[in-house]
Coordinates of C-alpha atoms in Angstrom, one line a residue:
G1 CA 0.0 0.0 0.0
A2 CA 2.2 2.8 1.2
N3 CA 5.2 1.7 -0.9
A4 CA 3.0 1.5 -4.0
L5 CA 1.6 5.0 -3.3
A6 CA 5.1 6.4 -2.9
A7 CA 6.3 4.8 -6.1
V8 CA 3.3 6.1 -8.1
S9 CA 3.6 9.6 -6.7
L10 CA 7.3 9.7 -7.8
V11 CA 6.7 8.3 -11.3
L12 CA 3.3 9.8 -12.3
P13 CA 4.5 13.3 -13.1
F14 CA 6.8 11.7 -15.7
A15 CA 4.5 9.0 -17.0
D16 CA 3.1 9.2 -20.5
D17 CA 0.7 6.3 -20.0
A18 CA -1.1 6.4 -16.6
E19 CA -3.2 3.3 -17.6
G20 CA 0.0 1.4 -18.4
L21 CA 1.4 2.5 -15.0
A22 CA -1.8 1.2 -13.3
R23 CA -1.5 -2.2 -15.2
G24 CA 2.1 -2.5 -14.2
L25 CA 1.3 -1.8 -10.6
A26 CA -1.6 -4.3 -10.6
S27 CA 0.6 -7.1 -12.1
F28 CA 3.6 -6.5 -9.8
R29 CA 4.0 -9.7 -7.7
G30 CA 6.2 -8.3 -5.0
L31 CA 9.5 -9.7 -3.7
A32 CA 10.1 -13.1 -2.1
H33 CA 10.1 -13.2 1.7
R34 CA 8.4 -9.8 1.9
M35 CA 4.7 -10.3 2.6
E36 CA 4.7 -12.8 -0.2
E37 CA 1.5 -14.9 -0.5
V38 CA 2.6 -18.6 -0.5
G39 CA -0.7 -20.5 -0.6
R40 CA -3.6 -21.7 1.5
L41 CA -3.6 -23.9 4.6
G42 CA -7.2 -25.0 5.0
P43 CA -9.1 -21.7 5.5
L44 CA -6.0 -19.6 6.0
R45 CA -4.3 -17.5 3.4
C46 CA -0.5 -17.7 4.2
Y47 CA 2.1 -15.0 3.9
N48 CA 5.9 -15.3 4.1
D49 CA 7.5 -12.1 5.6
S50 CA 10.7 -13.9 6.7
K51 CA 12.6 -10.7 5.8
A52 CA 11.0 -9.0 8.8
T53 CA 14.0 -9.7 11.0
N54 CA 13.3 -7.0 13.6
V55 CA 10.3 -5.8 15.6
E56 CA 9.9 -2.6 13.6
A57 CA 9.7 -4.5 10.3
A58 CA 7.2 -7.0 11.6
L59 CA 5.0 -4.2 13.0
A60 CA 5.1 -2.4 9.7
G61 CA 4.1 -5.5 7.7
V62 CA 1.5 -7.1 9.9
A63 CA -0.2 -3.9 11.2
G64 CA -1.3 -3.1 7.7
L65 CA -3.4 -6.3 7.4
S66 CA -7.2 -6.0 7.7
A67 CA -8.0 -9.6 8.6
P68 CA -7.3 -11.5 11.9
V69 CA -3.8 -12.9 12.0
L70 CA -2.2 -16.0 13.3
L71 CA 1.4 -14.9 13.6
I72 CA 4.6 -17.0 13.6
A73 CA 7.4 -15.0 15.3
G74 CA 10.7 -15.7 16.9
G75 CA 14.2 -16.9 16.1
R76 CA 17.4 -15.3 17.4
D77 CA 16.5 -12.2 19.4
K78 CA 18.1 -9.0 18.2
G79 CA 17.1 -7.1 21.3
G80 CA 13.6 -6.5 20.1
D81 CA 10.8 -5.2 22.2
F82 CA 8.3 -8.1 22.0
D83 CA 5.9 -6.2 24.3
A84 CA 5.7 -3.4 21.8
L85 CA 5.1 -6.0 19.0
A86 CA 2.2 -7.5 20.9
A87 CA 0.7 -4.1 21.8
G88 CA 1.1 -2.9 18.3
L89 CA -0.7 -5.9 16.7
P90 CA -4.2 -6.2 18.1
C91 CA -5.1 -8.0 14.9
V92 CA -3.1 -11.0 16.1
R93 CA -5.5 -13.6 17.5
L94 CA -2.7 -16.1 18.2
A95 CA 1.1 -15.7 18.2
Y96 CA 3.2 -18.8 17.8
G97 CA 6.7 -18.3 19.2
I98 CA 9.5 -20.3 17.6
G99 CA 13.3 -20.6 18.0
E100 CA 15.4 -19.1 20.8
A101 CA 13.0 -16.2 21.3
G102 CA 9.9 -18.3 21.1
A103 CA 9.1 -18.3 24.8
A104 CA 9.7 -14.5 25.0
V105 CA 7.4 -13.9 22.1
A106 CA 4.7 -16.1 23.6
R107 CA 5.0 -14.3 27.0
A108 CA 4.6 -10.9 25.4
F109 CA 1.4 -11.9 23.7
G110 CA 0.0 -13.3 27.0
A111 CA -3.1 -15.4 26.5
R112 CA -2.7 -15.0 22.7
G113 CA 0.8 -16.5 22.8
R114 CA 2.0 -20.1 22.5
A115 CA 5.7 -21.2 22.6
L116 CA 6.0 -24.0 20.0
G117 CA 9.7 -24.1 19.2
T118 CA 9.7 -24.9 15.5
L119 CA 8.2 -23.7 12.3
E120 CA 6.7 -27.2 11.7
A121 CA 4.9 -27.1 15.1
A122 CA 3.6 -23.6 14.4
V123 CA 2.3 -24.5 10.9
A124 CA 0.6 -27.6 12.4
A125 CA -1.0 -25.6 15.2
A126 CA -2.2 -22.9 12.7
R127 CA -3.7 -25.6 10.5
A128 CA -5.7 -27.0 13.5
E129 CA -6.7 -23.6 15.0
G130 CA -7.2 -21.4 12.0
R131 CA -10.6 -20.0 11.2
P132 CA -12.1 -18.9 7.9
G133 CA -11.0 -15.4 6.9
E134 CA -7.8 -15.4 9.0
L135 CA -4.3 -15.1 7.7
L136 CA -1.2 -17.1 8.7
V137 CA 1.8 -14.8 8.6
L138 CA 5.5 -15.7 9.2
S139 CA 6.9 -12.3 10.3
P140 CA 9.6 -13.3 12.8
A141 CA 10.8 -10.0 14.2
C142 CA 14.1 -11.9 14.8
A143 CA 17.1 -13.2 13.0
S144 CA 17.0 -16.7 11.6
Y145 CA 20.5 -17.9 12.6
D146 CA 19.3 -20.0 15.5
Q147 CA 17.7 -22.6 13.2
Y148 CA 18.5 -21.5 9.6
R149 CA 21.4 -20.1 7.6
N150 CA 19.4 -17.0 6.6
F151 CA 16.0 -15.5 6.3
E152 CA 15.6 -16.9 2.8
E153 CA 16.1 -20.5 4.0
R154 CA 13.5 -19.9 6.8
G155 CA 11.0 -18.4 4.3
E156 CA 11.5 -21.3 1.8
H157 CA 11.0 -23.8 4.6
F158 CA 7.7 -22.0 5.5
R159 CA 6.6 -22.1 1.9
R160 CA 7.3 -25.8 1.7
L161 CA 5.5 -26.5 4.9
V162 CA 2.4 -24.7 3.7
Q163 CA 2.4 -26.4 0.3
E164 CA 2.9 -29.9 1.8
A165 CA 0.2 -29.4 4.4
A166 CA -2.2 -28.1 1.8
C167 CA -1.9 -31.4 -0.2

């Protein structure tokens, strides 16, 4: 939303073809691991935001969603304020904490939080607990280095888990 508006406001004064600009914007698929839709898990639409490796990035991505969210967050803590994450995301119905910071994430979300440890466990829990109209979002607010080589590997693992569970 905000990024698209910023791009259009910069380009529109120089554009010869506003309709072409609109078509290009509508067809833009986005970048991998940045609020990338990766499929459905039962009633849930699933998004990979593995690039959100700090609290601020996770807040920016998830706070803009209009549907209730099942959030997967955690990994190697970079000193993030998980209380601010929880307070800033009232749209999160359940938060699944994974990795080294999983328990801290779950604690910050209180009754909405569950420390599950692994991405596999979080995806399985979301599949069991998800409701129609909700979104499942991997937006870790942490580094990946406790369980993965990098955020790309974590995001690809999430994508595979969603695709395998959907079969």
